[in-house]
Amino acid sequence: MVAALEWWSGTECTLYTDPKSYPLYGNENAIVVLNHAFEIDFLCGWTFCERFGVLGSSKVLAKKELAYVPVIGWMWYFLEIVFCKRKWEEDRTTVAQSLQNLRDYPENYWFLLYCEGTRFTPKKHQISMQVAEGKGLPQLKYHLLPRTKGFYVTVQNLRGTAAAVYDSTLNFRNNEVPTLLGILNGKKYHADLYVRRIPLESVPDDEAECAAWLHKLYQEKDSFQDHYTRTGRFPGPIMSPPRRPWSLINWLFWSCVVLYPLGLLLAQLLSSGSVLTITAAGVVCSSVSMGIRWMIGQTEIDKGSNYGIKTAPVNNN
């Protein structure tokens, strides 16, 4: 997937960050807080993970449904990805246990959190701001109201293991609307990511204070997005790491290993002359194609979950 973004579509990914923080990226455990407004924001995150050498050990707090997605979901299960049902009564214990398993993880990792809980849409934003008004919180223009409980549990369980919070804000130039299908079709996009490194010890221990800290963080993220909308760039210097060849080499190697024997098999089936065999091969190929299209559909905004659509009670964090 990273090779498709970087080498097939040629999408450019630019990093804005503090030069003093840059040497620490990839050399420490961190909690990444990323906005969730684009279909390929996860893929841009993976790209930066790969460039800093932590793609293989990157983690995410993901919805349980993704565990059942063929190949990717199974891979995530064995890579100790933390899954949640987005029902706090059930998630409180299971998420904490999964996070505790990361305390002795042998490699540096980045743990990704979408604190908004779901992808940004105008309808979800309207409902989220109704909740914010009921709580007396400032309105956000470019984000949903963050869900603070998952962030608090993550911080508490990784405190002493993770060194920092990477506040990450993503946008695309010229109002581009990137899609995974566009990437697979070879369309080039231009992604800009602004990252602030915040030492974890600056995050309060108290749950209420931690929630207030996160709300303030999202108000700052909103101001960064507003700055980007007005100027076409994020504040601060550009410190972009170059793309590395390893994802391309990996892609080419497995393409040769998998596609060559499949090509031979398909040629034998077509040359057999059996109508039944050719029909069966056509059905299998069509099924695989439909399966891939379904997987792509899981990233599309207009086919996203209804999580966040129902008006939440005012006392819901």
Short mmCIF file of C-alpha atoms in Angstrom, two decimals:
data_model
loop_
_atom_site.label_atom_id
_atom_site.label_comp_id
_atom_site.label_asym_id
_atom_site.label_seq_id
_atom_site.Cartn_x
_atom_site.Cartn_y
_atom_site.Cartn_z
CA MET A 1 0.00 0.00 0.00
CA VAL A 2 2.84 2.40 0.82
CA ALA A 3 4.56 1.52 -2.46
CA ALA A 4 1.34 2.23 -4.34
CA LEU A 5 1.14 5.69 -2.75
CA GLU A 6 4.78 6.65 -3.13
CA TRP A 7 5.89 4.88 -6.31
CA TRP A 8 2.77 4.06 -8.33
CA SER A 9 0.81 7.30 -7.86
CA GLY A 10 3.86 9.42 -7.01
CA THR A 11 1.98 11.21 -4.24
CA GLU A 12 4.16 13.80 -2.51
CA CYS A 13 4.17 13.85 1.31
CA THR A 14 5.64 16.94 2.97
CA LEU A 15 6.39 17.15 6.68
CA TYR A 16 6.29 20.39 8.68
CA THR A 17 7.92 20.06 12.10
CA ASP A 18 10.41 21.45 14.59
CA PRO A 19 14.02 20.65 13.55
CA LYS A 20 14.85 19.87 17.21
CA SER A 21 12.15 17.16 17.31
CA TYR A 22 13.01 15.65 13.93
CA PRO A 23 15.96 13.47 15.12
CA LEU A 24 13.71 11.82 17.73
CA TYR A 25 11.15 10.55 15.21
CA GLY A 26 11.53 6.80 14.81
CA ASN A 27 13.84 6.56 17.82
CA GLU A 28 11.23 6.60 20.58
CA ASN A 29 7.76 5.27 21.37
CA ALA A 30 5.03 7.81 20.75
CA ILE A 31 1.26 8.31 20.72
CA VAL A 32 0.16 9.86 17.42
CA VAL A 33 -3.01 11.99 17.42
CA LEU A 34 -4.17 12.47 13.81
CA ASN A 35 -7.20 14.21 12.34
CA HIS A 36 -9.61 11.92 10.48
CA ALA A 37 -11.02 13.77 7.46
CA PHE A 38 -9.66 11.98 4.37
CA GLU A 39 -10.06 8.54 2.83
CA ILE A 40 -6.30 7.94 2.72
CA ASP A 41 -5.17 9.66 5.93
CA PHE A 42 -4.18 6.25 7.34
CA LEU A 43 -2.07 5.60 4.24
CA CYS A 44 -0.23 8.92 4.60
CA GLY A 45 0.43 7.95 8.21
CA TRP A 46 1.85 4.61 7.09
CA THR A 47 4.10 6.45 4.63
CA PHE A 48 5.71 8.53 7.35
CA CYS A 49 5.99 5.42 9.55
CA GLU A 50 7.94 3.73 6.75
CA ARG A 51 10.20 6.74 6.19
CA PHE A 52 11.13 6.78 9.88
CA GLY A 53 11.56 2.99 10.05
CA VAL A 54 8.60 2.09 12.30
CA LEU A 55 6.06 0.82 9.76
CA GLY A 56 6.42 -2.79 10.89
CA SER A 57 5.85 -1.85 14.52
CA SER A 58 3.19 0.83 14.06
CA LYS A 59 -0.01 0.33 16.06
CA VAL A 60 -3.50 1.83 15.96
CA LEU A 61 -6.67 1.87 18.02
CA ALA A 62 -9.06 0.54 15.37
CA LYS A 63 -12.71 -0.43 15.24
CA LYS A 64 -13.34 -4.15 15.74
CA GLU A 65 -14.96 -4.53 12.30
CA LEU A 66 -11.59 -4.01 10.63
CA ALA A 67 -10.25 -7.20 12.21
CA TYR A 68 -12.46 -9.18 9.80
CA VAL A 69 -11.27 -7.46 6.61
CA PRO A 70 -9.40 -10.11 4.57
CA VAL A 71 -5.58 -9.96 4.65
CA ILE A 72 -5.24 -6.51 6.25
CA GLY A 73 -7.49 -7.30 9.22
CA TRP A 74 -5.81 -10.67 9.80
CA MET A 75 -2.37 -9.06 9.57
CA TRP A 76 -3.37 -6.41 12.12
CA TYR A 77 -4.56 -9.09 14.52
CA PHE A 78 -1.16 -10.80 14.53
CA LEU A 79 0.65 -7.46 14.76
CA GLU A 80 -1.06 -6.76 18.10
CA ILE A 81 -3.22 -3.92 16.81
CA VAL A 82 -5.63 -2.73 19.53
CA PHE A 83 -9.28 -3.21 18.53
CA CYS A 84 -12.31 -1.60 20.17
CA LYS A 85 -16.08 -1.94 19.76
CA ARG A 86 -16.58 1.77 20.47
CA LYS A 87 -18.74 0.84 23.46
CA TRP A 88 -16.92 2.16 26.50
CA GLU A 89 -18.40 -0.32 28.97
CA GLU A 90 -16.91 -3.19 26.96
CA ASP A 91 -13.75 -1.44 25.75
CA ARG A 92 -12.50 -0.12 29.09
CA THR A 93 -10.91 -3.42 30.15
CA THR A 94 -9.99 -4.96 26.77
CA VAL A 95 -8.27 -1.82 25.46
CA ALA A 96 -6.30 -1.38 28.71
CA GLN A 97 -5.14 -5.00 28.58
CA SER A 98 -4.04 -4.67 24.96
CA LEU A 99 -2.13 -1.49 25.75
CA GLN A 100 -0.39 -3.14 28.68
CA ASN A 101 0.94 -5.76 26.26
CA LEU A 102 2.83 -2.97 24.46
CA ARG A 103 4.80 -1.91 27.51
CA ASP A 104 7.55 -4.44 26.82
CA TYR A 105 7.33 -4.29 23.02
CA PRO A 106 10.91 -4.90 21.74
CA GLU A 107 10.95 -2.22 19.00
CA ASN A 108 10.13 1.48 18.84
CA TYR A 109 6.51 1.98 17.84
CA TRP A 110 4.00 4.72 17.06
CA PHE A 111 0.49 4.22 18.43
CA LEU A 112 -2.13 6.01 16.31
CA LEU A 113 -5.30 7.49 17.78
CA TYR A 114 -8.19 9.05 15.90
CA CYS A 115 -9.59 10.87 18.91
CA GLU A 116 -12.60 12.09 16.93
CA GLY A 117 -13.76 8.47 16.86
CA THR A 118 -14.98 8.57 13.26
CA ARG A 119 -14.23 10.28 9.98
CA PHE A 120 -15.27 13.92 9.57
CA THR A 121 -18.44 14.60 7.55
CA PRO A 122 -20.63 17.74 7.54
CA LYS A 123 -23.51 15.87 9.19
CA LYS A 124 -21.33 14.40 11.93
CA HIS A 125 -19.72 17.80 12.45
CA GLN A 126 -23.09 19.49 12.92
CA ILE A 127 -24.13 16.95 15.55
CA SER A 128 -20.73 17.08 17.24
CA MET A 129 -20.91 20.86 17.56
CA GLN A 130 -24.37 20.57 19.10
CA VAL A 131 -22.78 18.40 21.79
CA ALA A 132 -19.95 20.93 22.18
CA GLU A 133 -22.47 23.74 22.66
CA GLY A 134 -24.30 21.71 25.29
CA LYS A 135 -21.01 21.18 27.16
CA GLY A 136 -20.00 24.81 26.89
CA LEU A 137 -16.95 23.94 24.76
CA PRO A 138 -15.61 26.15 21.95
CA GLN A 139 -16.81 25.33 18.44
CA LEU A 140 -14.45 23.54 16.06
CA LYS A 141 -14.52 24.31 12.35
CA TYR A 142 -12.42 21.50 10.89
CA HIS A 143 -12.69 18.71 13.50
CA LEU A 144 -15.23 16.74 15.46
CA LEU A 145 -15.31 16.95 19.23
CA PRO A 146 -12.59 14.56 20.49
CA ARG A 147 -13.56 11.51 22.54
CA THR A 148 -11.43 11.88 25.64
CA LYS A 149 -11.81 8.53 27.42
CA GLY A 150 -9.86 6.49 24.88
CA PHE A 151 -7.06 9.06 24.90
CA TYR A 152 -6.92 9.09 28.70
CA VAL A 153 -6.75 5.27 28.93
CA THR A 154 -4.02 5.19 26.27
CA VAL A 155 -1.92 7.80 28.03
CA GLN A 156 -2.30 6.13 31.42
CA ASN A 157 -1.33 2.69 30.15
CA LEU A 158 1.61 3.87 28.03
CA ARG A 159 2.94 6.42 30.48
CA GLY A 160 6.56 5.57 31.23
CA THR A 161 6.82 3.68 27.93
CA ALA A 162 5.84 6.27 25.33
CA ALA A 163 7.97 9.41 25.41
CA ALA A 164 5.71 11.88 23.65
CA VAL A 165 2.46 12.73 21.92
CA TYR A 166 2.86 13.56 18.23
CA ASP A 167 0.08 16.03 17.47
CA SER A 168 -0.38 15.47 13.72
CA THR A 169 -2.57 17.52 11.39
CA LEU A 170 -3.01 16.45 7.75
CA ASN A 171 -4.30 18.35 4.74
CA PHE A 172 -4.02 18.27 0.95
CA ARG A 173 -3.06 21.08 -1.38
CA ASN A 174 -5.45 22.80 -3.76
CA ASN A 175 -8.51 21.33 -2.01
CA GLU A 176 -7.66 17.87 -3.36
CA VAL A 177 -10.07 15.10 -2.35
CA PRO A 178 -7.85 11.99 -2.33
CA THR A 179 -9.27 8.48 -2.60
CA LEU A 180 -7.74 5.03 -2.41
CA LEU A 181 -9.23 4.25 -5.82
CA GLY A 182 -7.46 7.31 -7.19
CA ILE A 183 -4.16 6.03 -5.76
CA LEU A 184 -4.66 2.64 -7.42
CA ASN A 185 -5.47 4.43 -10.69
CA GLY A 186 -2.13 6.24 -10.46
CA LYS A 187 -3.44 9.70 -9.55
CA LYS A 188 -0.93 11.96 -7.84
CA TYR A 189 -1.85 13.95 -4.72
CA HIS A 190 0.06 16.42 -2.55
CA ALA A 191 -0.17 15.77 1.20
CA ASP A 192 1.06 18.13 3.92
CA LEU A 193 1.48 16.95 7.52
CA TYR A 194 2.20 19.20 10.49
CA VAL A 195 3.64 17.40 13.55
CA ARG A 196 4.28 18.82 17.01
CA ARG A 197 6.16 16.72 19.54
CA ILE A 198 4.67 17.14 23.03
CA PRO A 199 6.42 15.36 25.93
CA LEU A 200 4.05 12.88 27.55
CA GLU A 201 4.79 14.18 31.03
CA SER A 202 3.03 17.44 30.06
CA VAL A 203 -0.28 15.54 29.74
CA PRO A 204 -2.15 15.69 33.10
CA ASP A 205 -2.67 12.53 35.17
CA ASP A 206 -6.16 13.51 36.32
CA GLU A 207 -8.89 12.34 33.93
CA ALA A 208 -10.83 15.63 33.92
CA GLU A 209 -7.65 17.66 33.41
CA CYS A 210 -6.54 15.27 30.67
CA ALA A 211 -9.89 15.74 28.90
CA ALA A 212 -9.54 19.53 29.11
CA TRP A 213 -5.97 19.23 27.76
CA LEU A 214 -7.20 17.23 24.75
CA HIS A 215 -10.00 19.69 24.00
CA LYS A 216 -7.45 22.50 24.02
CA LEU A 217 -5.23 20.47 21.70
CA TYR A 218 -8.05 20.17 19.18
CA GLN A 219 -8.73 23.89 19.36
CA GLU A 220 -5.07 24.41 18.43
CA LYS A 221 -5.36 21.82 15.63
CA ASP A 222 -8.33 23.79 14.31
CA SER A 223 -6.22 26.96 14.24
CA PHE A 224 -3.52 25.11 12.26
CA GLN A 225 -6.10 23.99 9.70
CA ASP A 226 -7.41 27.53 9.47
CA HIS A 227 -3.85 28.76 8.86
CA TYR A 228 -3.45 26.14 6.11
CA THR A 229 -6.72 27.16 4.47
CA ARG A 230 -5.67 30.83 4.40
CA THR A 231 -2.00 30.42 3.42
CA GLY A 232 -1.73 27.03 1.72
CA ARG A 233 0.88 25.79 4.19
CA PHE A 234 1.34 24.87 7.83
CA PRO A 235 3.47 26.97 10.21
CA GLY A 236 7.07 26.04 10.76
CA PRO A 237 9.91 24.71 8.59
CA ILE A 238 9.76 21.77 6.19
CA MET A 239 11.75 18.72 7.33
CA SER A 240 10.55 16.02 4.94
CA PRO A 241 12.29 12.64 5.04
CA PRO A 242 12.93 11.17 1.56
CA ARG A 243 11.06 8.11 0.41
CA ARG A 244 13.00 4.89 0.80
CA PRO A 245 13.25 2.07 -1.80
CA TRP A 246 12.29 -0.77 0.57
CA SER A 247 8.54 -0.61 0.00
CA LEU A 248 9.09 -0.71 -3.78
CA ILE A 249 11.54 -3.63 -3.52
CA ASN A 250 9.11 -5.51 -1.27
CA TRP A 251 6.24 -4.85 -3.68
CA LEU A 252 8.21 -6.01 -6.74
CA PHE A 253 9.50 -9.13 -4.98
CA TRP A 254 6.07 -10.34 -3.86
CA SER A 255 4.52 -9.41 -7.21
CA CYS A 256 7.00 -11.71 -8.92
CA VAL A 257 6.53 -14.50 -6.38
CA VAL A 258 2.72 -14.37 -6.52
CA LEU A 259 1.80 -13.15 -9.99
CA TYR A 260 4.16 -15.33 -12.04
CA PRO A 261 2.69 -18.70 -10.94
CA LEU A 262 -0.82 -17.24 -11.08
CA GLY A 263 -0.16 -16.10 -14.65
CA LEU A 264 1.04 -19.59 -15.60
CA LEU A 265 -2.03 -21.13 -14.00
CA LEU A 266 -4.36 -18.75 -15.83
CA ALA A 267 -2.63 -19.49 -19.15
CA GLN A 268 -3.04 -23.24 -18.58
CA LEU A 269 -6.70 -22.79 -17.73
CA LEU A 270 -7.38 -20.75 -20.85
CA SER A 271 -5.46 -23.16 -23.06
CA SER A 272 -7.33 -26.17 -21.68
CA GLY A 273 -10.34 -25.37 -23.84
CA SER A 274 -12.76 -26.56 -21.16
CA VAL A 275 -15.77 -24.24 -20.91
CA LEU A 276 -16.35 -25.29 -17.30
CA THR A 277 -12.73 -24.58 -16.33
CA ILE A 278 -12.69 -21.19 -18.06
CA THR A 279 -16.03 -20.28 -16.48
CA ALA A 280 -14.77 -21.26 -13.03
CA ALA A 281 -11.62 -19.18 -13.54
CA GLY A 282 -13.75 -16.21 -14.58
CA VAL A 283 -15.91 -16.57 -11.47
CA VAL A 284 -12.84 -16.70 -9.21
CA CYS A 285 -11.27 -13.64 -10.85
CA SER A 286 -14.56 -11.73 -10.62
CA SER A 287 -14.92 -12.66 -6.96
CA VAL A 288 -11.39 -11.45 -6.18
CA SER A 289 -12.07 -8.21 -8.04
CA MET A 290 -15.32 -7.65 -6.12
CA GLY A 291 -13.55 -8.43 -2.85
CA ILE A 292 -10.84 -5.85 -3.54
CA ARG A 293 -13.47 -3.29 -4.51
CA TRP A 294 -15.32 -4.01 -1.23
CA MET A 295 -12.11 -3.49 0.74
CA ILE A 296 -11.56 -0.16 -1.01
CA GLY A 297 -15.14 0.75 -0.14
CA GLN A 298 -14.30 0.50 3.55
CA THR A 299 -12.16 3.65 3.16
CA GLU A 300 -14.76 5.72 1.28
CA ILE A 301 -16.27 8.60 3.23
CA ASP A 302 -19.79 8.22 1.83
CA LYS A 303 -19.78 4.56 2.93
CA GLY A 304 -18.39 5.22 6.39
CA SER A 305 -19.96 4.06 9.63
CA ASN A 306 -22.88 5.79 11.31
CA TYR A 307 -20.83 6.22 14.46
CA GLY A 308 -21.23 9.82 15.56
CA ILE A 309 -24.45 10.37 13.58
CA LYS A 310 -26.79 9.92 16.52
CA THR A 311 -26.87 12.85 18.87
CA ALA A 312 -24.79 11.97 21.91
CA PRO A 313 -25.96 12.85 25.42
CA VAL A 314 -24.38 15.98 26.83
CA ASN A 315 -22.49 14.12 29.55
CA ASN A 316 -20.77 11.78 27.05
CA ASN A 317 -17.03 12.33 26.83
#
